[in-house]
GROMACS .gro file of C-alpha atoms in nm:
model
  377
    1UNK     CA    1   1.090   1.975  -0.877
    2UNK     CA    2   0.802   1.765  -1.008
    3UNK     CA    3   0.997   1.709  -1.337
    4UNK     CA    4   1.303   1.607  -1.147
    5UNK     CA    5   1.103   1.373  -0.932
    6UNK     CA    6   0.956   1.203  -1.243
    7UNK     CA    7   1.304   1.156  -1.398
    8UNK     CA    8   1.426   1.010  -1.057
    9UNK     CA    9   1.127   0.773  -1.051
   10UNK     CA   10   1.171   0.664  -1.407
   11UNK     CA   11   1.530   0.604  -1.337
   12UNK     CA   12   1.453   0.387  -1.048
   13UNK     CA   13   1.182   0.206  -1.257
   14UNK     CA   14   1.435   0.135  -1.516
   15UNK     CA   15   1.699   0.004  -1.265
   16UNK     CA   16   1.436  -0.226  -1.115
   17UNK     CA   17   1.319  -0.358  -1.447
   18UNK     CA   18   1.693  -0.431  -1.538
   19UNK     CA   19   1.746  -0.591  -1.198
   20UNK     CA   20   1.443  -0.810  -1.252
   21UNK     CA   21   1.557  -0.916  -1.584
   22UNK     CA   22   1.899  -1.008  -1.438
   23UNK     CA   23   1.731  -1.190  -1.150
   24UNK     CA   24   1.481  -1.358  -1.405
   25UNK     CA   25   1.763  -1.487  -1.626
   26UNK     CA   26   1.988  -1.702  -1.399
   27UNK     CA   27   2.346  -1.751  -1.480
   28UNK     CA   28   2.440  -2.073  -1.645
   29UNK     CA   29   2.704  -2.122  -1.366
   30UNK     CA   30   2.430  -2.155  -1.109
   31UNK     CA   31   2.319  -2.475  -1.267
   32UNK     CA   32   2.502  -2.814  -1.219
   33UNK     CA   33   2.736  -2.950  -1.464
   34UNK     CA   34   2.672  -3.320  -1.543
   35UNK     CA   35   2.763  -3.556  -1.829
   36UNK     CA   36   2.405  -3.702  -1.863
   37UNK     CA   37   2.050  -3.585  -1.893
   38UNK     CA   38   1.738  -3.788  -1.804
   39UNK     CA   39   1.514  -3.870  -2.083
   40UNK     CA   40   1.242  -4.128  -1.987
   41UNK     CA   41   1.143  -4.428  -1.768
   42UNK     CA   42   1.068  -4.758  -1.957
   43UNK     CA   43   1.007  -5.108  -1.860
   44UNK     CA   44   1.303  -5.351  -1.879
   45UNK     CA   45   1.473  -5.658  -1.736
   46UNK     CA   46   1.814  -5.747  -1.595
   47UNK     CA   47   1.945  -6.047  -1.775
   48UNK     CA   48   2.261  -6.263  -1.747
   49UNK     CA   49   2.500  -6.264  -2.052
   50UNK     CA   50   2.371  -6.597  -2.148
   51UNK     CA   51   2.083  -6.779  -2.003
   52UNK     CA   52   1.907  -7.105  -2.115
   53UNK     CA   53   1.621  -7.289  -1.969
   54UNK     CA   54   1.590  -7.655  -2.037
   55UNK     CA   55   1.256  -7.803  -2.123
   56UNK     CA   56   1.179  -8.165  -2.214
   57UNK     CA   57   0.995  -8.244  -2.534
   58UNK     CA   58   0.807  -8.550  -2.407
   59UNK     CA   59   0.734  -8.755  -2.104
   60UNK     CA   60   1.033  -8.907  -1.965
   61UNK     CA   61   1.266  -8.994  -1.673
   62UNK     CA   62   1.566  -8.760  -1.604
   63UNK     CA   63   1.878  -8.825  -1.406
   64UNK     CA   64   2.055  -8.506  -1.282
   65UNK     CA   65   2.428  -8.554  -1.323
   66UNK     CA   66   2.575  -8.214  -1.251
   67UNK     CA   67   2.565  -8.084  -0.890
   68UNK     CA   68   2.280  -7.817  -0.877
   69UNK     CA   69   2.417  -7.448  -0.827
   70UNK     CA   70   2.762  -7.546  -0.936
   71UNK     CA   71   2.989  -7.386  -1.196
   72UNK     CA   72   2.993  -7.565  -1.541
   73UNK     CA   73   3.215  -7.575  -1.829
   74UNK     CA   74   3.110  -7.562  -2.196
   75UNK     CA   75   3.009  -7.918  -2.311
   76UNK     CA   76   2.992  -8.060  -1.965
   77UNK     CA   77   2.724  -8.329  -1.902
   78UNK     CA   78   2.453  -8.196  -1.689
   79UNK     CA   79   2.164  -8.450  -1.706
   80UNK     CA   80   2.049  -8.763  -1.900
   81UNK     CA   81   1.694  -8.804  -2.032
   82UNK     CA   82   1.561  -9.163  -2.035
   83UNK     CA   83   1.892  -9.325  -1.924
   84UNK     CA   84   1.762  -9.679  -1.932
   85UNK     CA   85   1.681  -9.647  -2.299
   86UNK     CA   86   2.019  -9.493  -2.367
   87UNK     CA   87   2.183  -9.784  -2.188
   88UNK     CA   88   1.990 -10.027  -2.403
   89UNK     CA   89   2.108  -9.843  -2.706
   90UNK     CA   90   2.469  -9.862  -2.576
   91UNK     CA   91   2.442 -10.229  -2.526
   92UNK     CA   92   2.295 -10.286  -2.871
   93UNK     CA   93   2.587 -10.085  -3.038
   94UNK     CA   94   2.849 -10.291  -2.831
   95UNK     CA   95   2.671 -10.604  -2.967
   96UNK     CA   96   2.678 -10.481  -3.312
   97UNK     CA   97   3.052 -10.395  -3.292
   98UNK     CA   98   3.127 -10.761  -3.166
   99UNK     CA   99   2.890 -10.889  -3.440
  100UNK     CA  100   3.102 -10.689  -3.698
  101UNK     CA  101   3.417 -10.834  -3.588
  102UNK     CA  102   3.278 -11.188  -3.621
  103UNK     CA  103   3.118 -11.115  -3.954
  104UNK     CA  104   3.445 -10.991  -4.102
  105UNK     CA  105   3.606 -11.315  -4.001
  106UNK     CA  106   3.307 -11.517  -4.151
  107UNK     CA  107   3.359 -11.312  -4.469
  108UNK     CA  108   3.721 -11.403  -4.483
  109UNK     CA  109   3.635 -11.766  -4.446
  110UNK     CA  110   3.356 -11.745  -4.703
  111UNK     CA  111   3.608 -11.603  -4.949
  112UNK     CA  112   3.853 -11.879  -4.871
  113UNK     CA  113   3.571 -12.137  -4.934
  114UNK     CA  114   3.486 -11.960  -5.253
  115UNK     CA  115   3.841 -11.963  -5.385
  116UNK     CA  116   3.864 -12.334  -5.293
  117UNK     CA  117   3.551 -12.406  -5.500
  118UNK     CA  118   3.675 -12.231  -5.792
  119UNK     CA  119   4.010 -12.409  -5.791
  120UNK     CA  120   3.817 -12.746  -5.770
  121UNK     CA  121   3.611 -12.643  -6.066
  122UNK     CA  122   3.924 -12.526  -6.252
  123UNK     CA  123   4.087 -12.860  -6.188
  124UNK     CA  124   3.788 -13.049  -6.344
  125UNK     CA  125   3.771 -12.815  -6.640
  126UNK     CA  126   4.148 -12.862  -6.702
  127UNK     CA  127   4.103 -13.235  -6.703
  128UNK     CA  128   3.804 -13.193  -6.946
  129UNK     CA  129   4.019 -12.986  -7.158
  130UNK     CA  130   4.313 -13.238  -7.164
  131UNK     CA  131   4.074 -13.516  -7.263
  132UNK     CA  132   3.922 -13.310  -7.541
  133UNK     CA  133   4.246 -13.191  -7.672
  134UNK     CA  134   4.360 -13.562  -7.692
  135UNK     CA  135   4.048 -13.649  -7.874
  136UNK     CA  136   4.079 -13.371  -8.126
  137UNK     CA  137   4.442 -13.489  -8.205
  138UNK     CA  138   4.345 -13.874  -8.228
  139UNK     CA  139   4.028 -13.854  -8.446
  140UNK     CA  140   4.031 -13.826  -8.807
  141UNK     CA  141   3.658 -13.780  -8.860
  142UNK     CA  142   3.612 -13.415  -8.976
  143UNK     CA  143   3.262 -13.383  -8.842
  144UNK     CA  144   3.349 -13.522  -8.489
  145UNK     CA  145   3.663 -13.313  -8.485
  146UNK     CA  146   3.451 -12.998  -8.566
  147UNK     CA  147   3.226 -13.077  -8.273
  148UNK     CA  148   3.523 -13.149  -8.046
  149UNK     CA  149   3.679 -12.805  -8.129
  150UNK     CA  150   3.348 -12.635  -8.039
  151UNK     CA  151   3.362 -12.796  -7.688
  152UNK     CA  152   3.729 -12.725  -7.653
  153UNK     CA  153   3.664 -12.346  -7.737
  154UNK     CA  154   3.383 -12.353  -7.480
  155UNK     CA  155   3.601 -12.514  -7.211
  156UNK     CA  156   3.880 -12.244  -7.276
  157UNK     CA  157   3.622 -11.964  -7.219
  158UNK     CA  158   3.495 -12.130  -6.894
  159UNK     CA  159   3.854 -12.162  -6.783
  160UNK     CA  160   3.941 -11.808  -6.859
  161UNK     CA  161   3.630 -11.684  -6.662
  162UNK     CA  162   3.709 -11.904  -6.363
  163UNK     CA  163   4.070 -11.800  -6.351
  164UNK     CA  164   3.964 -11.415  -6.358
  165UNK     CA  165   3.740 -11.493  -6.062
  166UNK     CA  166   4.034 -11.590  -5.857
  167UNK     CA  167   4.283 -11.324  -5.963
  168UNK     CA  168   4.438 -11.113  -5.683
  169UNK     CA  169   4.238 -10.817  -5.785
  170UNK     CA  170   3.915 -10.995  -5.808
  171UNK     CA  171   3.954 -11.172  -5.450
  172UNK     CA  172   4.050 -10.836  -5.310
  173UNK     CA  173   3.748 -10.658  -5.442
  174UNK     CA  174   3.527 -10.935  -5.316
  175UNK     CA  175   3.676 -10.886  -4.979
  176UNK     CA  176   3.651 -10.512  -4.980
  177UNK     CA  177   3.273 -10.531  -5.100
  178UNK     CA  178   3.189 -10.782  -4.812
  179UNK     CA  179   3.373 -10.570  -4.553
  180UNK     CA  180   3.214 -10.245  -4.679
  181UNK     CA  181   2.859 -10.392  -4.653
  182UNK     CA  182   2.925 -10.491  -4.288
  183UNK     CA  183   3.088 -10.154  -4.219
  184UNK     CA  184   2.771  -9.954  -4.352
  185UNK     CA  185   2.560 -10.180  -4.126
  186UNK     CA  186   2.770 -10.087  -3.827
  187UNK     CA  187   2.805  -9.719  -3.912
  188UNK     CA  188   2.421  -9.700  -3.935
  189UNK     CA  189   2.400  -9.843  -3.589
  190UNK     CA  190   2.673  -9.599  -3.463
  191UNK     CA  191   2.495  -9.311  -3.602
  192UNK     CA  192   2.166  -9.423  -3.442
  193UNK     CA  193   2.335  -9.436  -3.102
  194UNK     CA  194   2.498  -9.096  -3.148
  195UNK     CA  195   2.154  -8.943  -3.228
  196UNK     CA  196   2.000  -9.108  -2.929
  197UNK     CA  197   2.290  -8.985  -2.703
  198UNK     CA  198   2.244  -8.617  -2.840
  199UNK     CA  199   1.877  -8.644  -2.747
  200UNK     CA  200   1.931  -8.792  -2.408
  201UNK     CA  201   2.237  -8.619  -2.283
  202UNK     CA  202   2.198  -8.265  -2.167
  203UNK     CA  203   2.527  -8.073  -2.194
  204UNK     CA  204   2.621  -7.703  -2.106
  205UNK     CA  205   2.600  -7.495  -2.411
  206UNK     CA  206   2.846  -7.245  -2.240
  207UNK     CA  207   3.017  -7.179  -1.903
  208UNK     CA  208   2.783  -7.093  -1.642
  209UNK     CA  209   2.598  -7.186  -1.320
  210UNK     CA  210   2.364  -7.483  -1.324
  211UNK     CA  211   2.032  -7.462  -1.143
  212UNK     CA  212   1.773  -7.730  -1.110
  213UNK     CA  213   1.404  -7.687  -1.069
  214UNK     CA  214   1.311  -8.043  -0.976
  215UNK     CA  215   1.251  -8.161  -0.614
  216UNK     CA  216   1.098  -8.476  -0.479
  217UNK     CA  217   0.794  -8.286  -0.341
  218UNK     CA  218   0.670  -8.131  -0.666
  219UNK     CA  219   0.798  -8.417  -0.889
  220UNK     CA  220   0.778  -8.801  -0.880
  221UNK     CA  221   1.104  -8.954  -0.808
  222UNK     CA  222   1.203  -9.311  -0.882
  223UNK     CA  223   1.540  -9.410  -0.744
  224UNK     CA  224   1.790  -9.165  -0.878
  225UNK     CA  225   1.560  -9.022  -1.157
  226UNK     CA  226   1.261  -8.798  -1.185
  227UNK     CA  227   0.953  -8.853  -1.391
  228UNK     CA  228   0.860  -8.544  -1.566
  229UNK     CA  229   0.567  -8.468  -1.819
  230UNK     CA  230   0.618  -8.311  -2.152
  231UNK     CA  231   0.696  -7.941  -2.142
  232UNK     CA  232   0.852  -7.932  -1.797
  233UNK     CA  233   1.109  -7.668  -1.729
  234UNK     CA  234   1.368  -7.875  -1.522
  235UNK     CA  235   1.688  -7.676  -1.521
  236UNK     CA  236   1.853  -7.358  -1.614
  237UNK     CA  237   2.230  -7.249  -1.690
  238UNK     CA  238   2.345  -6.888  -1.714
  239UNK     CA  239   2.665  -6.712  -1.739
  240UNK     CA  240   2.653  -6.437  -1.483
  241UNK     CA  241   2.996  -6.300  -1.560
  242UNK     CA  242   2.815  -6.016  -1.742
  243UNK     CA  243   2.464  -5.879  -1.704
  244UNK     CA  244   2.258  -5.670  -1.943
  245UNK     CA  245   1.946  -5.441  -1.895
  246UNK     CA  246   1.720  -5.510  -2.191
  247UNK     CA  247   1.442  -5.272  -2.296
  248UNK     CA  248   1.208  -5.265  -2.594
  249UNK     CA  249   1.214  -4.992  -2.857
  250UNK     CA  250   0.862  -4.865  -2.820
  251UNK     CA  251   0.966  -4.524  -2.660
  252UNK     CA  252   1.022  -4.244  -2.916
  253UNK     CA  253   1.358  -4.148  -2.737
  254UNK     CA  254   1.511  -4.459  -2.905
  255UNK     CA  255   1.431  -4.311  -3.259
  256UNK     CA  256   1.514  -3.956  -3.180
  257UNK     CA  257   1.862  -4.016  -3.011
  258UNK     CA  258   2.180  -4.205  -3.135
  259UNK     CA  259   2.188  -4.545  -2.957
  260UNK     CA  260   2.570  -4.491  -2.859
  261UNK     CA  261   2.486  -4.198  -2.655
  262UNK     CA  262   2.216  -4.369  -2.439
  263UNK     CA  263   2.274  -4.529  -2.094
  264UNK     CA  264   2.027  -4.681  -1.840
  265UNK     CA  265   1.994  -4.682  -1.464
  266UNK     CA  266   1.783  -4.909  -1.227
  267UNK     CA  267   1.723  -4.807  -0.867
  268UNK     CA  268   1.714  -5.122  -0.644
  269UNK     CA  269   1.680  -5.218  -0.281
  270UNK     CA  270   1.563  -5.013   0.016
  271UNK     CA  271   1.880  -4.811   0.009
  272UNK     CA  272   1.807  -4.717  -0.355
  273UNK     CA  273   2.130  -4.842  -0.489
  274UNK     CA  274   2.177  -4.785  -0.866
  275UNK     CA  275   2.260  -5.028  -1.123
  276UNK     CA  276   2.456  -4.834  -1.418
  277UNK     CA  277   2.466  -4.979  -1.762
  278UNK     CA  278   2.573  -4.836  -2.106
  279UNK     CA  279   2.446  -4.913  -2.448
  280UNK     CA  280   2.601  -5.248  -2.587
  281UNK     CA  281   2.393  -5.361  -2.887
  282UNK     CA  282   2.053  -5.429  -3.038
  283UNK     CA  283   1.882  -5.769  -3.083
  284UNK     CA  284   1.580  -5.886  -3.275
  285UNK     CA  285   1.278  -6.014  -3.063
  286UNK     CA  286   1.087  -6.330  -3.159
  287UNK     CA  287   0.769  -6.128  -3.225
  288UNK     CA  288   0.693  -6.104  -3.604
  289UNK     CA  289   0.683  -5.727  -3.651
  290UNK     CA  290   0.906  -5.492  -3.858
  291UNK     CA  291   1.168  -5.292  -3.669
  292UNK     CA  292   1.091  -5.484  -3.346
  293UNK     CA  293   1.402  -5.518  -3.148
  294UNK     CA  294   1.543  -5.467  -2.808
  295UNK     CA  295   1.827  -5.257  -2.669
  296UNK     CA  296   2.094  -5.417  -2.456
  297UNK     CA  297   2.284  -5.213  -2.202
  298UNK     CA  298   2.590  -5.362  -2.045
  299UNK     CA  299   2.587  -5.343  -1.662
  300UNK     CA  300   2.898  -5.188  -1.506
  301UNK     CA  301   3.137  -5.448  -1.349
  302UNK     CA  302   3.111  -5.289  -1.013
  303UNK     CA  303   2.721  -5.350  -1.022
  304UNK     CA  304   2.719  -5.709  -1.122
  305UNK     CA  305   2.628  -5.819  -0.755
  306UNK     CA  306   2.342  -5.582  -0.760
  307UNK     CA  307   2.233  -5.724  -1.092
  308UNK     CA  308   2.242  -6.080  -0.977
  309UNK     CA  309   1.969  -6.005  -0.713
  310UNK     CA  310   1.754  -5.844  -0.985
  311UNK     CA  311   1.808  -6.103  -1.251
  312UNK     CA  312   1.501  -6.172  -1.452
  313UNK     CA  313   1.283  -5.923  -1.278
  314UNK     CA  314   1.090  -5.655  -1.468
  315UNK     CA  315   1.214  -5.318  -1.347
  316UNK     CA  316   1.168  -4.940  -1.414
  317UNK     CA  317   1.444  -4.838  -1.624
  318UNK     CA  318   1.568  -4.472  -1.650
  319UNK     CA  319   1.730  -4.381  -1.984
  320UNK     CA  320   1.977  -4.111  -1.998
  321UNK     CA  321   2.149  -3.933  -2.284
  322UNK     CA  322   2.515  -3.906  -2.213
  323UNK     CA  323   2.797  -3.658  -2.320
  324UNK     CA  324   3.160  -3.675  -2.352
  325UNK     CA  325   3.212  -3.357  -2.165
  326UNK     CA  326   3.025  -3.176  -1.869
  327UNK     CA  327   2.726  -2.975  -1.972
  328UNK     CA  328   2.487  -2.758  -1.790
  329UNK     CA  329   2.169  -2.918  -1.686
  330UNK     CA  330   1.908  -2.662  -1.658
  331UNK     CA  331   1.558  -2.724  -1.526
  332UNK     CA  332   1.287  -2.611  -1.776
  333UNK     CA  333   1.095  -2.460  -1.495
  334UNK     CA  334   1.372  -2.207  -1.440
  335UNK     CA  335   1.344  -2.063  -1.788
  336UNK     CA  336   0.993  -2.111  -1.935
  337UNK     CA  337   0.858  -1.788  -1.779
  338UNK     CA  338   1.136  -1.556  -1.886
  339UNK     CA  339   1.029  -1.525  -2.257
  340UNK     CA  340   0.721  -1.733  -2.324
  341UNK     CA  341   0.654  -1.563  -2.644
  342UNK     CA  342   1.006  -1.682  -2.782
  343UNK     CA  343   0.962  -2.027  -2.631
  344UNK     CA  344   0.622  -2.064  -2.796
  345UNK     CA  345   0.755  -1.950  -3.129
  346UNK     CA  346   1.100  -2.090  -3.148
  347UNK     CA  347   1.098  -2.374  -2.895
  348UNK     CA  348   1.352  -2.458  -2.628
  349UNK     CA  349   1.654  -2.423  -2.874
  350UNK     CA  350   1.529  -2.077  -2.983
  351UNK     CA  351   1.478  -1.965  -2.618
  352UNK     CA  352   1.828  -2.080  -2.512
  353UNK     CA  353   1.969  -1.905  -2.818
  354UNK     CA  354   1.793  -1.588  -2.716
  355UNK     CA  355   1.907  -1.605  -2.353
  356UNK     CA  356   2.261  -1.768  -2.396
  357UNK     CA  357   2.365  -1.683  -2.736
  358UNK     CA  358   2.713  -1.801  -2.680
  359UNK     CA  359   2.609  -2.152  -2.589
  360UNK     CA  360   2.411  -2.423  -2.760
  361UNK     CA  361   2.153  -2.693  -2.663
  362UNK     CA  362   2.301  -3.047  -2.683
  363UNK     CA  363   2.008  -3.232  -2.533
  364UNK     CA  364   1.635  -3.196  -2.435
  365UNK     CA  365   1.475  -3.411  -2.169
  366UNK     CA  366   1.126  -3.392  -2.034
  367UNK     CA  367   1.231  -3.192  -1.730
  368UNK     CA  368   1.560  -3.034  -1.826
  369UNK     CA  369   1.786  -2.884  -2.093
  370UNK     CA  370   2.144  -2.973  -2.158
  371UNK     CA  371   2.343  -2.667  -2.257
  372UNK     CA  372   2.708  -2.679  -2.364
  373UNK     CA  373   2.955  -2.552  -2.105
  374UNK     CA  374   3.216  -2.390  -2.344
  375UNK     CA  375   3.164  -2.059  -2.521
  376UNK     CA  376   3.066  -2.136  -2.890
  377UNK     CA  377   3.243  -1.824  -3.009
   0.00000   0.00000   0.00000
C-alpha cells in the first residue's frame, strides 16, 4: 500500500509540475495583436512643412503691406524695409530713364552736326584740290610741279579719310556706340534699383500664413512704419498644410532599426489626444558634426489641427517600430521567469525560440517582444 501511495503521490506531483509549466508558459493567443511596438521616448518638435522667420540685418523702418494672419501666395509682397529710401531710388531711376531719352536725341543731333562739319571740310578740300590740279596742269617748272603733286597726293588722302568718316557704315557705328554708352549707364542704374528693391521688399518664399511680431507697445511706430533695430524678428510665414515631428538621431534605436519601419506619436492636451506620424525623411542639422541629422515624421492628415496647436513646442515623442502585418505584443515580464537560464544564455530571441519554436521575434522593445503571428513552419 505504501508503494502504491508513493506511485500515486509521484503521479500527482508530475501532473502539477506539468500543469505549472502550462500555466507558466502562456499561450501567444492570450496576448494582443498589434502592428507596432513601443521603442523609446525622445525629445522632438512639431514643425510646419515650411516655416521662415524674417530678421532685419540693420536698423531700419519697416512698413507691413500684407494683412497679418492672412494666407499668402508665393512671391506676394509682405513688407517693405526703408520704404523712403526705395522711393528715392525709384525716383532716381525714372529721372535716369528720362535723361536717357534726351541723351539719345542729343546724340543724334551731335552726329548730324558732326556730319555737317565733315561735309564742310570736304567742300574746302575739294576746292583746294581743284586749284592744285589746275596749277599742276598750268605750270611748266618741274620743281614746282613736283611740289604741287605732293600737295595733290596729300589732299587726296585727306579727302579719302573724310569721305570714309561719313560713309553709312561709319555713321551707323558712331550712332550705335553713342547709344550703347548711354544704355550701359542706364542699365547700371536699373540694376542698382533692382538690387535695392530686392533688399527692401520682403516677399513670400512659399504659400503660407503670414504672422507679424510687431506692435505699437513694444516697437516705436512712426506713421505707417515701425522703427526696428538690427536683428529684430519681425514676422514669420509658414505653410501649415503639412506638419512634421522632428527628432534628433542621438537615440540608439535610430541606428538599430530601419528608418522606414519607424513611426512617432505625441500625446497632447488634457484629453491625451495622440498625434500620429510616419517616417518621411532625414535632413542635415546646422551643427558641424559627422552623421548629425534629424528624422522627420509626417503627421497624419487627420491630426493636423492638433499639430497646429503644438507647433514649435518641444514635446516627448514616442517612437514605435511598425509592421505590415499584426504581431503578438508580449510583455517581457510575462516571460522572463519561465526559463531564466536560457534567457541569460541566448537572450530574448533564444527564449522565444525555446518557448514558441514555430514563431520568430520580429521586434524587441524595452518592455515588450513582438512575435510573428503566423506559424513559421
